CSV table of C-alpha atoms and ligand atoms in Angstrom, one decimal:
chain,number,residue,atom,x,y,z
T,474,MET,CA,94.5,-1.7,-4.8
T,475,ASP,CA,91.3,-3.6,-3.9
T,476,GLU,CA,88.1,-1.9,-2.6
T,477,LEU,CA,88.8,-2.6,1.1
T,478,SER,CA,92.4,-1.2,1.0
T,479,LYS,CA,91.1,1.9,-0.8
T,480,LEU,CA,88.5,2.5,1.9
T,481,ARG,CA,91.1,1.9,4.6
T,482,ASP,CA,93.3,4.5,2.9
T,483,LYS,CA,90.5,7.0,3.1
T,484,ILE,CA,90.0,6.2,6.8
T,485,ASP,CA,93.7,6.7,7.5
T,486,ASN,CA,93.5,10.1,5.8
T,487,VAL,CA,90.5,11.1,7.9
T,488,ASP,CA,92.1,9.9,11.1
T,489,ASN,CA,95.2,11.9,10.4
T,490,LYS,CA,93.0,15.0,10.1
T,491,ILE,CA,91.0,14.1,13.2
T,492,LEU,CA,94.3,13.7,15.1
T,493,GLU,CA,95.6,17.1,13.9
T,494,LEU,CA,92.3,18.8,14.8
T,495,LEU,CA,92.1,17.1,18.2
T,496,ASN,CA,95.6,18.4,19.0
T,497,GLU,CA,94.7,21.9,17.8
T,498,ARG,CA,91.6,21.6,20.2
T,499,MET,CA,93.9,20.5,23.1
T,500,HIS,CA,96.2,23.5,22.4
T,501,TYR,CA,93.2,25.9,23.1
T,502,VAL,CA,92.1,23.7,26.0
T,503,ASN,CA,95.6,24.0,27.5
T,504,GLU,CA,95.4,27.8,27.2
T,505,ILE,CA,92.0,27.9,28.9
T,506,GLY,CA,93.5,25.6,31.6
T,507,ILE,CA,96.3,28.2,32.3
T,508,ILE,CA,93.7,31.0,32.6
T,509,LYS,CA,91.6,28.9,34.9
T,510,GLN,CA,94.5,28.0,37.1
T,511,THR,CA,95.7,31.6,37.4
T,512,SER,CA,92.3,32.8,38.3
T,513,GLY,CA,91.5,29.8,40.5
T,514,THR,CA,88.2,29.1,38.7
T,515,ALA,CA,86.5,25.7,38.1
T,516,ILE,CA,87.9,23.3,35.5
T,517,TYR,CA,84.7,21.4,35.0
T,518,ARG,CA,82.0,23.6,33.4
T,519,PRO,CA,79.0,21.3,32.7
T,520,GLU,CA,76.9,24.2,31.2
T,521,ARG,CA,79.6,24.9,28.6
T,522,GLU,CA,79.9,21.2,27.7
T,523,LYS,CA,76.1,21.1,27.3
T,524,GLU,CA,76.2,24.1,25.1
T,525,ILE,CA,78.8,22.4,22.8
T,526,LEU,CA,76.8,19.2,22.6
T,527,ASP,CA,73.6,21.0,21.8
T,528,ARG,CA,75.2,23.0,19.1
T,529,LEU,CA,76.9,20.0,17.5
T,530,LYS,CA,73.7,18.0,17.6
T,531,LYS,CA,71.8,20.8,15.8
T,532,LEU,CA,74.6,21.1,13.2
T,533,ASN,CA,74.9,17.4,12.6
T,534,LYS,CA,73.8,16.1,9.2
T,535,GLY,CA,75.8,12.9,9.0
T,536,MET,CA,75.3,9.3,10.2
T,537,LEU,CA,76.2,10.0,13.8
T,538,ASN,CA,73.2,9.9,16.1
T,539,HIS,CA,72.9,12.0,19.3
T,540,SER,CA,74.1,9.2,21.6
T,541,ALA,CA,77.2,8.7,19.5
T,542,ILE,CA,77.9,12.5,19.6
T,543,ASP,CA,77.5,12.4,23.4
T,544,ALA,CA,79.7,9.3,23.8
T,545,ILE,CA,82.6,10.8,21.6
T,546,TYR,CA,82.5,14.2,23.2
T,547,LEU,CA,82.1,13.1,26.8
T,548,GLU,CA,85.5,11.4,26.3
T,549,VAL,CA,87.0,14.5,24.5
T,550,PHE,CA,85.8,16.6,27.4
T,551,ALA,CA,87.3,14.2,30.0
T,552,VAL,CA,90.6,14.2,28.2
T,553,SER,CA,90.5,18.0,28.0
T,554,ARG,CA,89.7,18.4,31.7
T,555,ASN,CA,92.5,16.1,32.5
T,556,LEU,CA,94.9,18.1,30.4
T,557,GLU,CA,93.8,21.4,32.1
T,558,MET,CA,94.4,19.8,35.5
T,559,PRO,CA,94.6,16.1,36.4
T,560,GLU,CA,92.1,15.7,39.2
T,561,LYS,CA,91.1,12.8,41.4
T,562,ILE,CA,87.6,11.4,41.4
T,563,ALA,CA,86.3,9.5,44.4
T,564,PHE,CA,83.3,7.2,44.0
T,565,LEU,CA,81.3,4.6,45.8
T,566,GLY,CA,83.3,1.5,44.9
T,567,PRO,CA,84.5,-1.0,44.4
T,568,GLU,CA,85.5,-1.1,40.8
T,569,GLY,CA,82.6,-2.4,38.7
T,570,SER,CA,79.9,-0.7,40.8
T,571,TYR,CA,77.2,1.2,39.0
T,572,THR,CA,78.7,4.4,40.5
T,573,HIS,CA,82.0,3.5,38.8
T,574,GLN,CA,80.2,3.2,35.5
T,575,VAL,CA,78.6,6.6,36.0
T,576,ALA,CA,82.0,8.2,37.0
T,577,GLU,CA,83.6,6.8,33.9
T,578,SER,CA,80.8,8.1,31.7
T,579,ARG,CA,81.6,11.6,32.9
T,580,PHE,CA,85.4,11.5,33.7
T,581,GLY,CA,86.5,9.1,30.9
T,582,ALA,CA,88.7,6.1,30.8
T,583,MET,CA,91.8,8.0,31.7
T,584,GLY,CA,90.4,9.5,35.0
T,585,ASN,CA,92.3,9.2,38.2
T,586,TYR,CA,89.8,7.2,40.3
T,587,ILE,CA,89.6,6.5,44.0
T,588,PRO,CA,87.1,3.7,44.8
T,589,LEU,CA,85.8,4.0,48.4
T,590,SER,CA,83.8,1.6,50.4
T,591,CYS,CA,81.0,3.9,51.6
T,592,VAL,CA,79.2,7.1,50.7
T,593,GLU,CA,80.4,8.9,53.8
T,594,ALA,CA,84.0,8.2,52.9
T,595,VAL,CA,83.5,9.9,49.5
T,596,PHE,CA,82.3,13.1,51.3
T,597,HIS,CA,85.2,12.8,53.8
T,598,VAL,CA,87.8,12.6,51.0
T,599,LEU,CA,86.2,15.7,49.3
T,600,ASP,CA,86.2,17.7,52.5
T,601,ASN,CA,89.8,16.8,53.1
T,602,GLU,CA,90.6,18.0,49.6
T,603,GLU,CA,92.1,14.5,48.7
T,604,ALA,CA,89.8,14.4,45.6
T,605,LYS,CA,88.2,17.1,43.5
T,606,TYR,CA,85.1,15.2,42.5
T,607,GLY,CA,82.9,12.7,44.2
T,608,VAL,CA,80.2,10.4,42.6
T,609,VAL,CA,77.4,9.0,44.8
T,610,PRO,CA,73.9,7.6,44.2
T,611,ILE,CA,71.0,9.7,45.6
T,612,GLU,CA,67.8,7.9,44.6
T,613,ASN,CA,66.4,5.0,42.7
T,614,ASN,CA,62.9,4.9,41.1
T,615,THR,CA,62.0,1.6,42.7
T,616,GLU,CA,63.7,1.8,46.1
T,617,GLY,CA,63.5,5.6,46.7
T,618,ALA,CA,66.1,7.8,48.4
T,619,VAL,CA,69.6,6.8,49.5
T,620,GLY,CA,69.3,8.0,53.1
T,621,ILE,CA,73.0,8.1,53.8
T,622,THR,CA,73.7,10.5,50.8
T,623,LEU,CA,70.9,12.9,52.1
T,624,ASP,CA,72.4,12.8,55.6
T,625,CYS,CA,76.0,13.4,54.3
T,626,LEU,CA,74.8,16.4,52.2
T,627,GLY,CA,73.6,17.9,55.5
T,628,LYS,CA,76.9,17.1,57.4
T,629,PHE,CA,79.6,17.9,54.8
T,630,SER,CA,80.4,20.9,52.8
T,631,SER,CA,80.5,19.5,49.2
T,632,LEU,CA,78.2,21.0,46.6
T,633,ILE,CA,76.2,19.2,43.9
T,634,VAL,CA,77.6,20.2,40.6
T,635,ALA,CA,75.8,17.8,38.3
T,636,GLU,CA,73.3,15.0,38.2
T,637,ILE,CA,73.2,11.9,36.0
T,638,TYR,CA,70.4,9.4,35.5
T,639,MET,CA,71.5,5.8,34.6
T,640,ASP,CA,69.4,2.8,33.7
T,641,ILE,CA,70.1,0.0,36.2
T,642,HIS,CA,70.0,-3.6,35.0
T,643,HIS,CA,70.8,-6.4,37.4
T,644,SER,CA,72.2,-9.8,36.5
T,645,PHE,CA,72.0,-13.0,38.5
T,646,ALA,CA,75.5,-14.5,38.4
T,647,THR,CA,76.8,-17.6,40.1
T,648,LEU,CA,79.4,-20.4,39.8
T,649,CYS,CA,76.6,-22.9,40.4
T,650,GLU,CA,75.3,-24.6,37.4
T,651,ASN,CA,72.0,-25.4,39.0
T,652,LEU,CA,69.7,-23.0,41.0
T,653,LYS,CA,69.0,-25.6,43.6
T,654,ASP,CA,72.7,-25.8,44.6
T,655,ILE,CA,72.7,-22.1,45.7
T,656,LYS,CA,73.0,-21.7,49.5
T,657,ARG,CA,73.6,-17.9,49.7
T,658,ILE,CA,72.7,-14.8,47.7
T,659,TYR,CA,75.0,-11.8,48.1
T,660,SER,CA,74.0,-8.3,47.0
T,661,HIS,CA,73.5,-4.8,48.2
T,662,PRO,CA,70.0,-4.6,49.9
T,663,GLN,CA,68.8,-2.1,47.3
T,664,GLY,CA,69.8,-4.5,44.4
T,665,TYR,CA,68.2,-7.4,46.2
T,666,ASN,CA,64.9,-5.6,46.9
T,667,GLN,CA,64.7,-4.5,43.3
T,668,CYS,CA,64.6,-8.1,42.1
T,669,ARG,CA,61.9,-9.6,44.4
T,670,LYS,CA,59.6,-10.8,41.7
T,671,PHE,CA,62.4,-12.7,40.0
T,672,LEU,CA,63.5,-14.2,43.3
T,673,GLU,CA,59.9,-15.3,44.0
T,674,GLU,CA,59.3,-16.7,40.6
T,675,HIS,CA,62.5,-18.8,40.8
T,676,MET,CA,61.8,-19.8,44.4
T,677,LEU,CA,64.9,-18.1,45.7
T,678,MET,CA,63.3,-16.1,48.5
T,679,ASP,CA,64.0,-18.6,51.2
T,680,ILE,CA,67.7,-18.8,50.4
T,681,GLU,CA,69.9,-16.9,52.9
T,682,PHE,CA,70.5,-13.3,51.8
T,683,ILE,CA,73.8,-11.8,52.8
T,684,PRO,CA,74.0,-8.0,52.4
T,685,THR,CA,77.2,-6.5,51.0
T,686,LYS,CA,78.3,-2.9,50.8
T,687,SER,CA,77.8,-2.7,47.0
T,688,THR,CA,76.6,-5.0,44.2
T,689,ALA,CA,80.1,-5.2,42.9
T,690,ALA,CA,81.4,-6.4,46.3
T,691,SER,CA,78.7,-9.1,46.1
T,692,ALA,CA,80.1,-10.3,42.7
T,693,LYS,CA,83.6,-10.5,44.2
T,694,LYS,CA,82.3,-12.6,47.1
T,695,ALA,CA,80.3,-15.0,44.9
T,696,ALA,CA,83.2,-15.5,42.6
T,697,ASN,CA,85.0,-17.0,45.6
T,698,ASP,CA,82.1,-19.1,46.9
T,699,PRO,CA,81.0,-22.1,44.8
T,700,GLU,CA,77.6,-22.2,46.7
T,701,ALA,CA,76.6,-18.6,46.3
T,702,ALA,CA,75.0,-16.2,43.8
T,703,SER,CA,75.3,-12.5,43.3
T,704,ILE,CA,72.8,-9.8,42.1
T,705,CYS,CA,75.1,-7.3,40.4
T,706,SER,CA,75.8,-5.4,37.2
T,707,HIS,CA,77.0,-7.5,34.2
T,708,ILE,CA,80.2,-5.4,34.3
T,709,ALA,CA,80.9,-6.5,37.8
T,710,ALA,CA,80.1,-10.1,36.9
T,711,LYS,CA,82.6,-9.9,34.0
T,712,LEU,CA,85.2,-8.1,36.1
T,713,TYR,CA,85.2,-11.0,38.7
T,714,ASN,CA,84.7,-13.8,36.1
T,715,LEU,CA,81.4,-14.8,37.5
T,716,PRO,CA,79.1,-16.6,34.9
T,717,ILE,CA,75.8,-14.8,34.4
T,718,LEU,CA,72.7,-17.1,34.5
T,719,PHE,CA,70.0,-14.4,34.0
T,720,GLU,CA,70.1,-10.8,32.8
T,721,LYS,CA,67.8,-7.9,33.5
T,722,ILE,CA,66.1,-9.5,36.5
T,723,GLU,CA,64.9,-6.3,38.1
T,724,ASP,CA,61.1,-6.0,38.8
T,725,ASN,CA,60.9,-2.6,37.1
T,726,LEU,CA,62.5,-2.7,33.7
T,727,ALA,CA,62.5,1.1,33.7
T,728,ASN,CA,64.7,0.9,36.8
T,729,LYS,CA,66.8,4.1,37.0
T,730,THR,CA,69.2,5.6,39.6
T,731,ARG,CA,70.0,9.2,39.9
T,732,PHE,CA,73.6,10.0,40.8
T,733,LEU,CA,75.3,13.2,41.9
T,734,ILE,CA,78.6,14.6,41.1
T,735,LEU,CA,80.0,16.6,44.0
T,736,SER,CA,82.7,19.2,44.2
T,737,ASN,CA,83.6,22.5,45.8
T,738,PHE,CA,82.5,25.2,43.3
T,739,LYS,CA,79.3,27.0,42.2
T,740,ASN,CA,78.1,26.4,38.7
T,741,LYS,CA,77.2,29.4,36.5
T,742,PRO,CA,73.5,29.3,35.5
T,743,GLY,CA,72.8,27.2,32.4
T,744,VAL,CA,69.7,26.8,30.2
T,745,LYS,CA,67.7,24.5,32.6
T,746,ASN,CA,68.8,24.5,36.2
T,747,LYS,CA,67.8,22.6,39.3
T,748,THR,CA,68.7,23.6,42.8
T,749,SER,CA,68.8,21.3,45.9
T,750,ILE,CA,68.5,22.5,49.5
T,751,LEU,CA,68.0,21.1,53.0
T,752,ALA,CA,65.5,22.9,55.2
T,753,LYS,CA,64.7,22.6,58.9
T,754,THR,CA,61.4,24.2,59.4
T,755,GLU,CA,60.2,25.8,62.7
T,756,ASP,CA,58.7,23.3,65.2
T,757,LYS,CA,55.2,25.0,65.0
T,758,PRO,CA,51.8,24.1,63.4
T,759,GLY,CA,51.6,25.1,59.8
T,760,SER,CA,55.4,25.9,59.4
T,761,LEU,CA,55.8,23.4,56.6
T,762,VAL,CA,52.8,24.8,54.8
T,763,ARG,CA,54.1,28.3,55.1
T,764,PHE,CA,57.5,27.2,53.9
T,765,LEU,CA,56.1,25.5,50.8
T,766,GLN,CA,53.7,28.5,50.2
T,767,SER,CA,56.8,30.7,49.8
T,768,PHE,CA,57.8,28.7,46.7
T,769,GLN,CA,54.3,28.9,45.2
T,770,ASP,CA,54.3,32.7,45.8
T,771,GLU,CA,57.4,33.0,43.7
T,772,SER,CA,56.3,30.4,41.0
T,773,VAL,CA,59.2,28.2,41.9
T,774,ASN,CA,58.4,24.6,40.9
T,775,ILE,CA,59.4,22.0,43.6
T,776,THR,CA,60.2,18.7,41.8
T,777,LYS,CA,61.0,16.6,44.9
T,778,ILE,CA,60.6,16.7,48.7
T,779,GLU,CA,61.9,14.0,51.0
T,780,SER,CA,62.0,14.1,54.8
T,781,ARG,CA,64.9,12.8,56.9
T,782,PRO,CA,65.0,12.4,60.7
T,783,VAL,CA,67.3,14.7,62.6
T,784,LYS,CA,69.1,11.9,64.3
T,785,ASP,CA,69.9,13.7,67.6
T,786,LYS,CA,66.4,15.2,68.1
T,787,GLY,CA,63.6,12.8,68.8
T,788,PHE,CA,61.3,12.7,65.8
T,789,GLN,CA,62.0,16.1,64.3
T,790,ALA,CA,62.7,16.1,60.6
T,791,VAL,CA,64.7,17.9,58.0
T,792,PHE,CA,63.4,18.3,54.4
T,793,TYR,CA,65.5,17.7,51.3
T,794,LEU,CA,64.1,19.6,48.3
T,795,ASP,CA,64.8,19.9,44.6
T,796,PHE,CA,63.3,22.7,42.6
T,797,GLU,CA,63.6,24.3,39.2
T,798,GLY,CA,65.9,27.3,38.9
T,799,HIS,CA,69.4,28.5,39.9
T,800,ILE,CA,70.2,29.9,43.4
T,801,ASP,CA,71.0,33.3,41.7
T,802,ASP,CA,67.6,33.5,40.1
T,803,GLU,CA,65.7,36.5,41.4
T,804,ASN,CA,62.6,34.5,42.4
T,805,VAL,CA,64.7,31.9,44.2
T,806,GLN,CA,66.5,34.6,46.1
T,807,ARG,CA,63.1,36.1,47.2
T,808,VAL,CA,62.1,32.6,48.5
T,809,LEU,CA,65.3,32.5,50.6
T,810,GLU,CA,64.7,36.0,51.8
T,811,LYS,CA,61.1,35.2,53.0
T,812,ASN,CA,62.5,32.2,55.0
T,813,ARG,CA,65.5,34.0,56.5
T,814,GLY,CA,65.4,34.0,60.3
T,815,ILE,CA,62.4,31.5,60.3
T,816,ASN,CA,63.6,28.3,58.7
T,817,GLU,CA,67.2,27.0,58.5
T,818,ILE,CA,68.1,26.5,54.9
T,819,LYS,CA,71.3,24.9,53.5
T,820,TRP,CA,72.0,25.3,49.8
T,821,LEU,CA,73.4,22.1,48.4
T,822,GLY,CA,74.1,23.2,44.8
T,823,SER,CA,72.6,24.5,41.5
T,824,TYR,CA,73.3,22.4,38.4
T,825,LEU,CA,71.9,21.5,35.0
T,826,SER,CA,68.8,19.5,35.1
T,827,ALA,CA,69.6,16.2,33.4
T,828,GLY,CA,65.9,15.1,32.9
T,829,GLU,CA,65.2,11.4,33.3
A,2211,PRE,C1,86.2,22.4,27.9
A,2211,PRE,C2,86.7,21.6,28.9
A,2211,PRE,C3,86.2,21.5,30.2
A,2211,PRE,C4,85.0,22.2,30.6
A,2211,PRE,O1,84.2,21.4,31.4
A,2211,PRE,C5,84.3,22.8,29.5
A,2211,PRE,C6,84.8,22.8,28.2
A,2211,PRE,C7,86.2,21.7,26.5
A,2211,PRE,O2,86.8,20.7,26.3
A,2211,PRE,O3,85.5,22.2,25.6
A,2211,PRE,C8,87.0,23.7,27.7
A,2211,PRE,C9,87.0,24.5,28.9
A,2211,PRE,O4,87.7,24.3,29.9
A,2211,PRE,C10,86.1,25.7,29.0
A,2211,PRE,O5,85.4,26.0,28.0
A,2211,PRE,O6,85.9,26.2,30.1
């Protein structure tokens, strides 16, 4: 037997063992699934998945790096959750959108996905129990907050169960061979605005911009329009067979978007938690200061504050806040207690902090 065949033989033996062990793992997963279904508890347990990943990374002495361990195990967890209970995942579509990419990174290639055309529809489907999970963008480090997501968090009952940060790279894709033949640029306004420097440098700012509901939808449109270009992900360009002329055209190469996974259960506290709330403070001088002071008094670190207009009330605002800690932490409970009867607070979820 030559060297290659010998090595392949060894790989076959290892694969046989991996398969046997994976099936043994699935046997225990299945038992857990039965317990969870009988007790009606959540299938998805991000804090347990993190605990497994952290333990494996510490134990690891071989050639696998941390990202490889993440990639392999995220797929194992996705298959496991699917075995415990196949659940539907609604996301801001269409297929090929950045949100789709994020959903797949958490729910795997075998997930039962429902692409929807707007953020509000994702929240609707969750409230109607037509899907168990929802994936939506909430903020980008160039363009800021996604207002509609903040508004929907206020209107609907879904809870944030996880956050994911993803690097966003845009491509300029078109059927035109020459830039000067382009008559229209399709993209989502956020994608378009994140590439202004590129557009200026290539003298494309005067070309008509046609906004689309998502960057993936813009790729689909441009694939059917020989005089158009799209600013989209390379995945969307490939999906719709649209040739890519330039890659990574975003102004900020550290361009990142934060996405939320929504569902209907409360996470158990993990190692490093984050909590999100919406707060409507009293319409009186100093009320916001007093509200923020209550966090300082209890040493709760606010990591984000964003204001949104209350649409039916002149110029009154509601505040979206992220802070460190879990809703069940004693100091967080004391903050809520101090504000009870004074400021209206809606808890949006406590979840593992993903870091950036
Ligand atoms: C398992 C699967 C899904 C959960 O999100 C966490 C872990 C796993 O595959 O290890 C098992 C499981 O359901 C559990 O430990 O609760």
